């Protein structure tokens, strides 16, 4: 009986890692944007408030998904 029965293959690990990375970025990116605006010198409202909290999310996802995918291979 092979010892790798039930273990995901490489492709499954890569897809799971990329999906997990996208989920984390989608959930935490707006929180990080709000935190940064709260800490900015001009204040929260003057630095955009809640407007555009998802602006730039696609770049963050594109940048972090490959790393998250590779992390799941280890």
CSV table of N, CA, C and O in Angstrom, one decimal:
chain,number,residue,atom,x,y,z
A,1,UNK,N,0.8,-1.2,0.0
A,1,UNK,CA,0.0,0.0,0.0
A,1,UNK,C,0.9,1.2,0.0
A,1,UNK,O,1.7,1.4,0.9
A,2,UNK,N,0.7,2.1,-1.0
A,2,UNK,CA,1.6,3.3,-1.1
A,2,UNK,C,1.4,4.2,0.1
A,2,UNK,O,0.3,4.3,0.6
A,3,UNK,N,2.4,4.9,0.5
A,3,UNK,CA,2.3,5.8,1.7
A,3,UNK,C,1.7,7.2,1.4
A,3,UNK,O,1.4,7.9,2.3
A,4,UNK,N,1.6,7.5,0.1
A,4,UNK,CA,1.1,8.8,-0.3
A,4,UNK,C,-0.4,8.8,-0.6
A,4,UNK,O,-0.9,9.7,-1.2
A,5,UNK,N,-1.1,7.8,-0.3
A,5,UNK,CA,-2.5,7.7,-0.5
A,5,UNK,C,-3.2,8.8,0.3
A,5,UNK,O,-3.0,8.9,1.5
A,6,UNK,N,-4.0,9.6,-0.3
A,6,UNK,CA,-4.7,10.7,0.3
A,6,UNK,C,-4.0,12.0,0.4
A,6,UNK,O,-4.6,13.0,0.7
A,7,UNK,N,-2.7,12.0,0.0
A,7,UNK,CA,-2.0,13.2,-0.1
A,7,UNK,C,-2.3,13.9,-1.4
A,7,UNK,O,-2.4,13.3,-2.4
A,8,UNK,N,-2.4,15.3,-1.3
A,8,UNK,CA,-2.7,16.0,-2.5
A,8,UNK,C,-1.5,16.0,-3.4
A,8,UNK,O,-0.3,16.0,-3.0
A,9,UNK,N,-1.7,16.1,-4.7
A,9,UNK,CA,-0.6,16.2,-5.7
A,9,UNK,C,-0.1,17.6,-5.8
A,9,UNK,O,-0.6,18.5,-5.2
A,10,UNK,N,1.0,17.8,-6.6
A,10,UNK,CA,1.6,19.1,-6.7
A,10,UNK,C,0.7,20.2,-7.2
A,10,UNK,O,0.6,21.3,-6.6
A,11,UNK,N,-0.1,19.9,-8.2
A,11,UNK,CA,-1.1,20.8,-8.7
A,11,UNK,C,-2.1,21.2,-7.7
A,11,UNK,O,-2.4,22.4,-7.6
A,12,UNK,N,-2.6,20.3,-7.0
A,12,UNK,CA,-3.6,20.6,-6.0
A,12,UNK,C,-3.0,21.5,-4.9
A,12,UNK,O,-3.7,22.4,-4.4
A,13,UNK,N,-1.8,21.3,-4.5
A,13,UNK,CA,-1.1,22.1,-3.5
A,13,UNK,C,-0.9,23.5,-4.0
A,13,UNK,O,-1.1,24.5,-3.3
A,14,UNK,N,-0.5,23.6,-5.3
A,14,UNK,CA,-0.3,25.0,-5.8
A,14,UNK,C,-1.6,25.8,-5.9
A,14,UNK,O,-1.7,26.9,-5.6
A,15,UNK,N,-2.7,25.1,-6.3
A,15,UNK,CA,-4.0,25.8,-6.5
A,15,UNK,C,-4.5,26.1,-5.1
A,15,UNK,O,-5.0,27.2,-4.8
A,16,UNK,N,-4.4,25.2,-4.1
A,16,UNK,CA,-4.8,25.5,-2.7
A,16,UNK,C,-4.0,26.7,-2.1
A,16,UNK,O,-4.6,27.5,-1.5
A,17,UNK,N,-2.8,26.7,-2.4
A,17,UNK,CA,-1.9,27.8,-1.8
A,17,UNK,C,-2.3,29.1,-2.5
A,17,UNK,O,-2.4,30.2,-1.8
A,18,UNK,N,-2.5,29.2,-3.8
A,18,UNK,CA,-2.9,30.4,-4.4
A,18,UNK,C,-4.2,30.9,-4.0
A,18,UNK,O,-4.4,32.1,-3.7
A,19,UNK,N,-5.2,29.9,-3.8
A,19,UNK,CA,-6.5,30.3,-3.3
A,19,UNK,C,-6.5,30.9,-1.9
A,19,UNK,O,-7.1,31.8,-1.6
A,20,UNK,N,-5.6,30.2,-1.1
A,20,UNK,CA,-5.5,30.7,0.3
A,20,UNK,C,-4.9,32.1,0.4
A,20,UNK,O,-5.3,33.0,1.1
A,21,UNK,N,-3.9,32.3,-0.5
A,21,UNK,CA,-3.2,33.6,-0.5
A,21,UNK,C,-4.2,34.7,-1.0
A,21,UNK,O,-4.2,35.8,-0.4
A,22,UNK,N,-5.0,34.4,-2.0
A,22,UNK,CA,-6.0,35.4,-2.5
A,22,UNK,C,-7.1,35.6,-1.4
A,22,UNK,O,-7.5,36.8,-1.2
A,23,UNK,N,-7.5,34.6,-0.7
A,23,UNK,CA,-8.5,34.8,0.4
A,23,UNK,C,-7.9,35.7,1.5
A,23,UNK,O,-8.6,36.6,2.0
A,24,UNK,N,-6.7,35.5,1.9
A,24,UNK,CA,-6.1,36.3,3.0
A,24,UNK,C,-5.9,37.7,2.5
A,24,UNK,O,-6.3,38.7,3.2
A,25,UNK,N,-5.5,37.9,1.3
A,25,UNK,CA,-5.3,39.3,0.8
A,25,UNK,C,-6.6,40.0,0.7
A,25,UNK,O,-6.7,41.2,1.0
A,26,UNK,N,-7.7,39.3,0.2
A,26,UNK,CA,-9.0,39.9,0.1
A,26,UNK,C,-9.5,40.3,1.4
A,26,UNK,O,-10.2,41.4,1.6
A,27,UNK,N,-9.3,39.5,2.4
A,27,UNK,CA,-9.8,39.8,3.8
A,27,UNK,C,-9.0,40.9,4.5
A,27,UNK,O,-9.6,41.8,5.2
A,28,UNK,N,-7.7,40.9,4.4
A,28,UNK,CA,-6.8,41.8,5.2
A,28,UNK,C,-6.4,43.0,4.5
A,28,UNK,O,-6.0,44.0,5.2
A,29,UNK,N,-6.4,43.1,3.2
A,29,UNK,CA,-6.0,44.3,2.5
A,29,UNK,C,-6.7,45.6,2.9
A,29,UNK,O,-6.1,46.6,3.2
A,30,UNK,N,-8.1,45.5,2.9
A,30,UNK,CA,-8.8,46.7,3.3
A,30,UNK,C,-8.5,47.1,4.8
A,30,UNK,O,-8.4,48.3,5.1
A,31,UNK,N,-8.3,46.1,5.7
A,31,UNK,CA,-8.0,46.5,7.0
A,31,UNK,C,-6.6,47.1,7.1
A,31,UNK,O,-6.4,48.1,7.9
A,32,UNK,N,-5.6,46.7,6.4
A,32,UNK,CA,-4.3,47.3,6.4
A,32,UNK,C,-4.4,48.7,5.8
A,32,UNK,O,-3.7,49.6,6.3
A,33,UNK,N,-5.2,48.9,4.8
A,33,UNK,CA,-5.4,50.2,4.2
A,33,UNK,C,-6.0,51.2,5.2
A,33,UNK,O,-5.5,52.3,5.4
A,34,UNK,N,-7.0,50.8,5.9
A,34,UNK,CA,-7.6,51.6,6.9
A,34,UNK,C,-6.6,51.9,8.1
A,34,UNK,O,-6.5,53.0,8.5
A,35,UNK,N,-5.9,50.9,8.5
A,35,UNK,CA,-4.9,51.1,9.6
A,35,UNK,C,-3.8,52.2,9.1
A,35,UNK,O,-3.5,53.0,9.9
A,36,UNK,N,-3.4,52.1,7.9
A,36,UNK,CA,-2.4,53.0,7.4
A,36,UNK,C,-3.0,54.4,7.4
A,36,UNK,O,-2.3,55.4,7.7
A,37,UNK,N,-4.2,54.6,6.9
A,37,UNK,CA,-4.8,55.9,6.9
A,37,UNK,C,-5.1,56.4,8.3
A,37,UNK,O,-5.0,57.7,8.5
A,38,UNK,N,-5.3,55.6,9.3
A,38,UNK,CA,-5.5,56.1,10.6
A,38,UNK,C,-4.2,56.6,11.2
A,38,UNK,O,-4.2,57.5,12.0
A,39,UNK,N,-3.1,56.0,10.8
A,39,UNK,CA,-1.8,56.4,11.3
A,39,UNK,C,-1.1,57.5,10.5
A,39,UNK,O,-0.1,58.1,10.9
A,40,UNK,N,-1.7,57.9,9.4
A,40,UNK,CA,-1.1,59.0,8.5
A,40,UNK,C,-1.2,60.3,9.2
A,40,UNK,O,-2.1,60.6,10.0
A,41,UNK,N,-0.3,61.2,8.9
A,41,UNK,CA,-0.2,62.5,9.5
A,41,UNK,C,-1.5,63.4,9.3
A,41,UNK,O,-1.9,64.1,10.2
A,42,UNK,N,-2.1,63.3,8.1
A,42,UNK,CA,-3.2,64.1,7.8
A,42,UNK,C,-4.5,63.7,8.5
A,42,UNK,O,-5.5,64.4,8.4
A,43,UNK,N,-4.5,62.5,9.0
A,43,UNK,CA,-5.8,61.9,9.6
A,43,UNK,C,-6.5,61.0,8.7
A,43,UNK,O,-6.3,61.0,7.5
A,44,UNK,N,-7.5,60.3,9.2
A,44,UNK,CA,-8.2,59.3,8.4
A,44,UNK,C,-9.0,59.9,7.3
A,44,UNK,O,-8.9,59.5,6.2
A,45,UNK,N,-9.8,60.9,7.6
A,45,UNK,CA,-10.7,61.5,6.6
A,45,UNK,C,-10.0,62.2,5.6
A,45,UNK,O,-10.3,62.1,4.4
A,46,UNK,N,-8.9,62.9,5.9
A,46,UNK,CA,-8.1,63.7,4.9
A,46,UNK,C,-7.4,62.8,4.0
A,46,UNK,O,-7.1,63.2,2.9
A,47,UNK,N,-7.1,61.6,4.4
A,47,UNK,CA,-6.3,60.6,3.6
A,47,UNK,C,-7.2,59.7,2.8
A,47,UNK,O,-6.8,58.6,2.3
A,48,UNK,N,-8.5,60.0,2.7
A,48,UNK,CA,-9.4,59.2,1.9
A,48,UNK,C,-10.5,58.5,2.6
A,48,UNK,O,-11.5,58.0,2.0
A,49,UNK,N,-10.4,58.4,3.9
A,49,UNK,CA,-11.5,57.7,4.7
A,49,UNK,C,-11.7,56.3,4.2
A,49,UNK,O,-10.7,55.5,4.0
A,50,UNK,N,-12.9,55.9,4.0
A,50,UNK,CA,-13.3,54.5,3.6
A,50,UNK,C,-13.3,54.4,2.1
A,50,UNK,O,-13.4,53.3,1.5
A,51,UNK,N,-13.1,55.5,1.4
A,51,UNK,CA,-13.1,55.5,-0.1
A,51,UNK,C,-11.9,54.8,-0.6
A,51,UNK,O,-10.8,55.1,-0.2
A,52,UNK,N,-12.1,53.8,-1.5
A,52,UNK,CA,-11.0,53.2,-2.2
A,52,UNK,C,-10.2,52.2,-1.4
A,52,UNK,O,-9.0,52.0,-1.6
A,53,UNK,N,-10.8,51.6,-0.3
A,53,UNK,CA,-10.0,50.7,0.5
A,53,UNK,C,-9.6,49.4,-0.3
A,53,UNK,O,-8.6,48.8,0.1
A,54,UNK,N,-10.3,49.1,-1.4
A,54,UNK,CA,-9.9,48.0,-2.2
A,54,UNK,C,-9.0,48.4,-3.4
A,54,UNK,O,-8.6,47.5,-4.2
A,55,UNK,N,-8.7,49.7,-3.5
A,55,UNK,CA,-7.9,50.1,-4.6
A,55,UNK,C,-6.5,49.5,-4.4
A,55,UNK,O,-5.8,49.7,-3.4
A,56,UNK,N,-6.0,48.9,-5.5
A,56,UNK,CA,-4.7,48.2,-5.4
A,56,UNK,C,-4.7,46.8,-5.0
A,56,UNK,O,-3.7,46.1,-4.9
A,57,UNK,N,-5.9,46.2,-4.7
A,57,UNK,CA,-6.0,44.8,-4.3
A,57,UNK,C,-5.5,43.9,-5.3
A,57,UNK,O,-4.9,42.9,-5.0
A,58,UNK,N,-5.9,44.1,-6.6
A,58,UNK,CA,-5.4,43.2,-7.7
A,58,UNK,C,-3.9,43.1,-7.7
A,58,UNK,O,-3.4,42.0,-7.9
A,59,UNK,N,-3.2,44.2,-7.5
A,59,UNK,CA,-1.8,44.1,-7.5
A,59,UNK,C,-1.2,43.3,-6.4
A,59,UNK,O,-0.3,42.5,-6.5
A,60,UNK,N,-1.8,43.4,-5.2
A,60,UNK,CA,-1.4,42.6,-4.1
A,60,UNK,C,-1.7,41.2,-4.3
A,60,UNK,O,-0.8,40.3,-3.9
A,61,UNK,N,-2.8,40.8,-4.9
A,61,UNK,CA,-3.1,39.4,-5.1
A,61,UNK,C,-2.1,38.8,-6.2
A,61,UNK,O,-1.6,37.7,-6.0
A,62,UNK,N,-1.9,39.6,-7.2
A,62,UNK,CA,-1.0,39.1,-8.3
A,62,UNK,C,0.4,38.9,-7.7
A,62,UNK,O,1.1,38.0,-8.0
A,63,UNK,N,0.8,39.8,-6.8
A,63,UNK,CA,2.2,39.7,-6.2
A,63,UNK,C,2.3,38.6,-5.2
A,63,UNK,O,3.4,38.0,-5.0
A,64,UNK,N,1.3,38.3,-4.4
A,64,UNK,CA,1.4,37.3,-3.3
A,64,UNK,C,0.9,35.9,-3.6
A,64,UNK,O,1.4,35.0,-3.0
A,65,UNK,N,0.1,35.7,-4.6
A,65,UNK,CA,-0.4,34.4,-5.0
A,65,UNK,C,0.7,33.4,-5.3
A,65,UNK,O,0.7,32.3,-4.9
A,66,UNK,N,1.7,33.8,-6.2
A,66,UNK,CA,2.7,32.8,-6.5
A,66,UNK,C,3.5,32.3,-5.2
A,66,UNK,O,3.8,31.2,-5.1
A,67,UNK,N,3.8,33.3,-4.4
A,67,UNK,CA,4.5,32.9,-3.1
A,67,UNK,C,3.7,32.0,-2.2
A,67,UNK,O,4.3,31.1,-1.6
A,68,UNK,N,2.4,32.3,-2.1
A,68,UNK,CA,1.6,31.5,-1.3
A,68,UNK,C,1.4,30.1,-1.9
A,68,UNK,O,1.4,29.1,-1.2
A,69,UNK,N,1.3,30.0,-3.2
A,69,UNK,CA,1.2,28.7,-3.9
A,69,UNK,C,2.5,27.9,-3.6
A,69,UNK,O,2.4,26.7,-3.3
A,70,UNK,N,3.7,28.5,-3.8
A,70,UNK,CA,4.9,27.8,-3.5
A,70,UNK,C,5.1,27.4,-2.1
A,70,UNK,O,5.6,26.3,-1.8
A,71,UNK,N,4.6,28.2,-1.2
A,71,UNK,CA,4.6,27.9,0.3
A,71,UNK,C,3.9,26.6,0.6
A,71,UNK,O,4.3,25.8,1.5
A,72,UNK,N,2.8,26.3,-0.1
A,72,UNK,CA,2.0,25.1,0.1
A,72,UNK,C,2.7,23.8,-0.4
A,72,UNK,O,2.3,22.7,-0.1
A,73,UNK,N,3.8,24.0,-1.1
A,73,UNK,CA,4.6,22.8,-1.6
A,73,UNK,C,5.5,22.3,-0.5
A,73,UNK,O,6.0,21.2,-0.5
A,74,UNK,N,5.8,23.2,0.5
A,74,UNK,CA,6.8,22.8,1.5
A,74,UNK,C,6.1,22.0,2.7
A,74,UNK,O,4.9,22.0,2.9
